[in-house]
Amino acid sequence: MKLSTRKLFDLLMQPQMGVNLTDKQWQDCIFVLRESKLLAALYHSANKNGCYEQYSTFAKKHLVSASIYANRQADQIRYESAELRDLLEHINVTVIFLKGAAYTLRNSLNSHGRICSDLDVLVNKSDLSKAEAHLKVNRWRSEPLSDYDEKYYREWAHEIPPLIQINRATVVDMHHNIYPPISGRSPLISEFISSKEKTQSGCFVLDPVATVMHSIIHMFANEDSSSWMRDLYDIYLLIEEYSDDKFWKQLSLLAKKTDFGFEFVCCMRVLEHYTGFDVPQSADDYCQQIALSNIQEWFIRNAVIPAVVPEHELTLGRQQAWGKRWVYFRGHWIKMPFTVLIKHFVVKSFLSIRDKIMGKHHFDPQLPKNPNW
Amino acid sequence: MKDSPTSRYAFNPNSEVRLLSDGSGLAIYDGYSCDTHFIHSKKDQSALPALSTVPQEITPTFLVEEFGMSKLAAQHTIDLLIKQKVLGEIS
Amino acid sequence: MIDVNIGQYHFSVESKIEAVNNAIDIIYGDVPAQDLPYDFKVRLVFESLVRRFIKPQISFYSDQHSPFKPLPVSQAPALLEWGMNWCVAAHEYSKLIIHSAVLVKDGKAILFPALPGSGKSTLTAYLGLSSWSTYSDEMAMIDPVTLEVSPLYRPVCLKNDSISLVKKWHPNAIFAPVCKDTQKGDVAHVKVMDWQNYTQLSPVPIVAVVFPKYDAQSDLTIFQLSDLEAFNVLSKNAFNYNVLGRNGFDTVDNIIRRTKNFEIRFNDVREVDAFLTEDILSASL
């Protein structure tokens, strides 16, 4: 019997449930939430609810450690963002922080206990090369890439190759759009940039409507569903915190303008499915306008909803694994013209077959050496 | 460096400064970068430490007198800590 | 699935490698079965199809993650021990964890943070099999509030010549089989206490920090370290110092205010034992 992802959402949303869990039940929840990067989020949810102290010693031991780690990451994000903003202000480039960094800078509910591995930022396309060059003379560098990857970034992607801070190894993904231009679907980025707000730190972030729209696009128009549970919980909390009538009208409008209506519907459906979210009238009206094809209906039921399940042996069944495969194929399909896509898959599947036979680490210089204990 | 030897500097408000009890120097926790820095006293520690409280401000002269640094080393230490945003000039 | 209980943490280990299962039995076999939840679920797996037959390599997985590069199968038992260290160091942030041996006598702990090759583990095995209790060979688990160090139920990891040295000093010591040709040379784990002893241990205060350096040419030489040097070395040797932030800073500061700090050069573990017992322990209240 697999652990139910809905139950895990219930635990996050109604942490009171955790008071009655046995340690063996906690053990499995902790394994899955740890891998899903939601352990510290549960710590904050339980504290907000006031039930944390009633949790078992075993559960508290793991939750508190996860929260300490997440706190440190938040400190680091605030520090790195301030440094980056400062550096780019020298050349009059305004940088907008996205996703995890933005949540932390805004101090929104979903940032409490959130873990993210890199900083995502958005700059005007006209500022991009200037910003990249300026960082590269100020202790940032990028890893040498294969010709294929270099071409992928420079011609097709909405971001440049990751930049790494030489002393601290912080990674920044610098974007000029929120979706790859090669897809032909990248939105008019001014729709997003114009919403920018200054946080208390002095750093810019998108306003809540544009933030949620970006999260929706980032989640549902992509191939990688490995962190979907966390991504969905982000959206759930952002909506909890920021939605009012105006919010829903503006969000529907932005989805329409940017032509990510299907992704908007996907979001409403998975929220309903996993969190019991009650879709408000104006959002529902907009969903009705988007007449889904039978294939799209099938896709939501059989791919999108199952793909939210965390990639963990305790949660992932056959149906969910297939869902993730479908999402993976669609994610690539909608991003690239056919000929490019075929080439992309040939390269990717060669790599994956090679890794299966030879072992993944045979060609991989990235992993650390064995520890010198 | 542009600063004159009379410039005064303070630790940034996020930082935590500890006087090491044997007089070997200062340990500074920088709440901005979360890094730890040290100011190493060059004075002989067999003598009782001269300082009893954490200094509120740092000047090159202070480092020369209390920590036995050369003028050059004092200025260098201060420059480095300014660059790391641990110290800021008091205007 | 095999249970490995290291006292403060409980592992579920999946391994089809006989040498690993054998080593687990030797080192942890005396821990009675308890119905405890697992803190970590780890696996040792063969890396690939081809690799299973040609120069077989194994990887350590903590749940879905593999933190290290794979190693030749001959090193699997050592890889498991290193992997378990990683699990604790990468997930425990309510304690300050210093890369250090911890030896305890008369309810007083001495930390031995050191670089590889310093003779730390040889010293630990010698003392741990004599009149001291080994709280850890690798990780000092320090509570930031009480500043006490708590014990882990782990073996001591010996390398190369020190394996035969310890066997000579303590002929009855229980060793797991030697792993040949690891990056560190030959590696063997030696059991330094039984479970019955371990259950009698409790957290104790730290009275001294000693940085050992083995030097064949040098009789025991003792240097007093300044607080600043001790602060610097302890913070640099802590696995999770940076994650603990200000709490890590305060903890190290509080430790060194209470400890005597030394660096020693030695070529005879017995001299070190005498120094620790007569000069450090008896002088501290």
PDB file of C-alpha atoms in Angstrom, chain A residues 23-24 27-28 30-32 34-35 58 61-62 64-66 68-69 72 311-314 355-362 364-373, chain C residues 8-9 35-41 47-51 63-71 82 85-86 89 91-94 99 116 138 159 183-184 239 242-243:
ATOM      1  CA  ASP A  23       6.450   7.006  15.095  1.00  0.00           C
ATOM      2  CA  LYS A  24       6.351   4.326  12.394  1.00  0.00           C
ATOM      3  CA  GLN A  27       9.035   7.631   9.745  1.00  0.00           C
ATOM      4  CA  ASP A  28       7.454   7.209   6.312  1.00  0.00           C
ATOM      5  CA  ILE A  30       9.516  12.068   7.137  1.00  0.00           C
ATOM      6  CA  PHE A  31      11.221  10.052   4.394  1.00  0.00           C
ATOM      7  CA  VAL A  32       8.876  11.365   1.724  1.00  0.00           C
ATOM      8  CA  ARG A  34      12.483  15.070   3.343  1.00  0.00           C
ATOM      9  CA  GLU A  35      12.933  14.017  -0.285  1.00  0.00           C
ATOM     10  CA  PHE A  58      11.074  11.490  16.990  1.00  0.00           C
ATOM     11  CA  LYS A  61      13.978  15.873  16.102  1.00  0.00           C
ATOM     12  CA  HIS A  62      13.725  15.688  12.326  1.00  0.00           C
ATOM     13  CA  VAL A  64      13.571  21.053  13.871  1.00  0.00           C
ATOM     14  CA  SER A  65      16.799  20.083  12.106  1.00  0.00           C
ATOM     15  CA  ALA A  66      15.186  20.597   8.725  1.00  0.00           C
ATOM     16  CA  ILE A  68      17.422  25.103  11.014  1.00  0.00           C
ATOM     17  CA  TYR A  69      18.816  24.192   7.616  1.00  0.00           C
ATOM     18  CA  ARG A  72      20.227  29.225   7.128  1.00  0.00           C
ATOM     19  CA  GLU A 311       9.235  10.497  -6.706  1.00  0.00           C
ATOM     20  CA  HIS A 312       9.687   8.169  -3.793  1.00  0.00           C
ATOM     21  CA  GLU A 313       9.207   4.430  -3.547  1.00  0.00           C
ATOM     22  CA  LEU A 314       6.717   4.923  -0.708  1.00  0.00           C
ATOM     23  CA  ASP A 355      24.459   5.822 -18.269  1.00  0.00           C
ATOM     24  CA  LYS A 356      22.316   2.735 -17.784  1.00  0.00           C
ATOM     25  CA  ILE A 357      24.946   0.473 -19.230  1.00  0.00           C
ATOM     26  CA  MET A 358      28.111   2.096 -18.014  1.00  0.00           C
ATOM     27  CA  GLY A 359      26.906   3.570 -14.768  1.00  0.00           C
ATOM     28  CA  LYS A 360      25.971   7.184 -14.375  1.00  0.00           C
ATOM     29  CA  HIS A 361      29.128   8.300 -12.660  1.00  0.00           C
ATOM     30  CA  HIS A 362      31.414   6.940 -15.297  1.00  0.00           C
ATOM     31  CA  ASP A 364      30.239  12.513 -14.364  1.00  0.00           C
ATOM     32  CA  PRO A 365      32.925  14.693 -12.809  1.00  0.00           C
ATOM     33  CA  GLN A 366      30.409  16.606 -10.672  1.00  0.00           C
ATOM     34  CA  LEU A 367      30.028  14.431  -7.602  1.00  0.00           C
ATOM     35  CA  PRO A 368      32.267  15.087  -4.633  1.00  0.00           C
ATOM     36  CA  LYS A 369      35.111  12.756  -3.954  1.00  0.00           C
ATOM     37  CA  ASN A 370      34.651  10.373  -1.123  1.00  0.00           C
ATOM     38  CA  PRO A 371      34.622  12.095   2.194  1.00  0.00           C
ATOM     39  CA  ASN A 372      37.759  12.179   4.175  1.00  0.00           C
ATOM     40  CA  TRP A 373      36.258  10.993   7.389  1.00  0.00           C
TER      41      TRP A 373
ATOM     42  CA  GLN C   8      21.264   8.228  18.645  1.00  0.00           C
ATOM     43  CA  TYR C   9      20.131   7.186  15.165  1.00  0.00           C
ATOM     44  CA  ASP C  35      10.878  -1.711  17.432  1.00  0.00           C
ATOM     45  CA  LEU C  36      12.112   1.813  16.676  1.00  0.00           C
ATOM     46  CA  PRO C  37      11.333   4.057  13.720  1.00  0.00           C
ATOM     47  CA  TYR C  38      14.165   4.535  11.247  1.00  0.00           C
ATOM     48  CA  ASP C  39      15.859   7.902  10.930  1.00  0.00           C
ATOM     49  CA  PHE C  40      17.522   7.014   7.655  1.00  0.00           C
ATOM     50  CA  LYS C  41      17.037   4.426   4.999  1.00  0.00           C
ATOM     51  CA  GLU C  47      26.141   0.831 -10.062  1.00  0.00           C
ATOM     52  CA  SER C  48      25.342  -0.650 -13.485  1.00  0.00           C
ATOM     53  CA  LEU C  49      24.882  -3.747 -15.568  1.00  0.00           C
ATOM     54  CA  VAL C  50      28.344  -3.862 -17.104  1.00  0.00           C
ATOM     55  CA  ARG C  51      29.976  -2.699 -13.930  1.00  0.00           C
ATOM     56  CA  ASP C  63      17.017   7.230   0.360  1.00  0.00           C
ATOM     57  CA  GLN C  64      17.011   8.654  -3.207  1.00  0.00           C
ATOM     58  CA  HIS C  65      20.403  10.379  -3.052  1.00  0.00           C
ATOM     59  CA  SER C  66      23.922   9.223  -3.635  1.00  0.00           C
ATOM     60  CA  PRO C  67      26.290  11.717  -2.040  1.00  0.00           C
ATOM     61  CA  PHE C  68      29.568  10.115  -3.158  1.00  0.00           C
ATOM     62  CA  LYS C  69      31.118   8.609  -6.209  1.00  0.00           C
ATOM     63  CA  PRO C  70      30.868   4.832  -6.391  1.00  0.00           C
ATOM     64  CA  LEU C  71      33.703   2.721  -4.991  1.00  0.00           C
ATOM     65  CA  TRP C  82      31.219   6.755   5.758  1.00  0.00           C
ATOM     66  CA  ASN C  85      28.397   9.529   8.903  1.00  0.00           C
ATOM     67  CA  TRP C  86      27.194  11.567   5.952  1.00  0.00           C
ATOM     68  CA  ALA C  89      26.257  15.231   9.291  1.00  0.00           C
ATOM     69  CA  HIS C  91      20.682  16.151   8.469  1.00  0.00           C
ATOM     70  CA  GLU C  92      21.399  16.881  12.115  1.00  0.00           C
ATOM     71  CA  TYR C  93      21.404  20.605  12.881  1.00  0.00           C
ATOM     72  CA  SER C  94      20.157  20.679  16.428  1.00  0.00           C
ATOM     73  CA  HIS C  99      34.901  16.267  13.016  1.00  0.00           C
ATOM     74  CA  PRO C 116      43.639  12.451   8.402  1.00  0.00           C
ATOM     75  CA  GLU C 138      34.631  10.839  13.923  1.00  0.00           C
ATOM     76  CA  LYS C 159      44.131   2.619   8.363  1.00  0.00           C
ATOM     77  CA  GLN C 183      41.678   5.819  -1.214  1.00  0.00           C
ATOM     78  CA  LYS C 184      43.143   5.766   2.263  1.00  0.00           C
ATOM     79  CA  PHE C 239      30.587  19.857   9.709  1.00  0.00           C
ATOM     80  CA  ASN C 242      27.926  27.326   8.831  1.00  0.00           C
ATOM     81  CA  VAL C 243      24.397  26.000   8.919  1.00  0.00           C
TER      82      VAL C 243
END
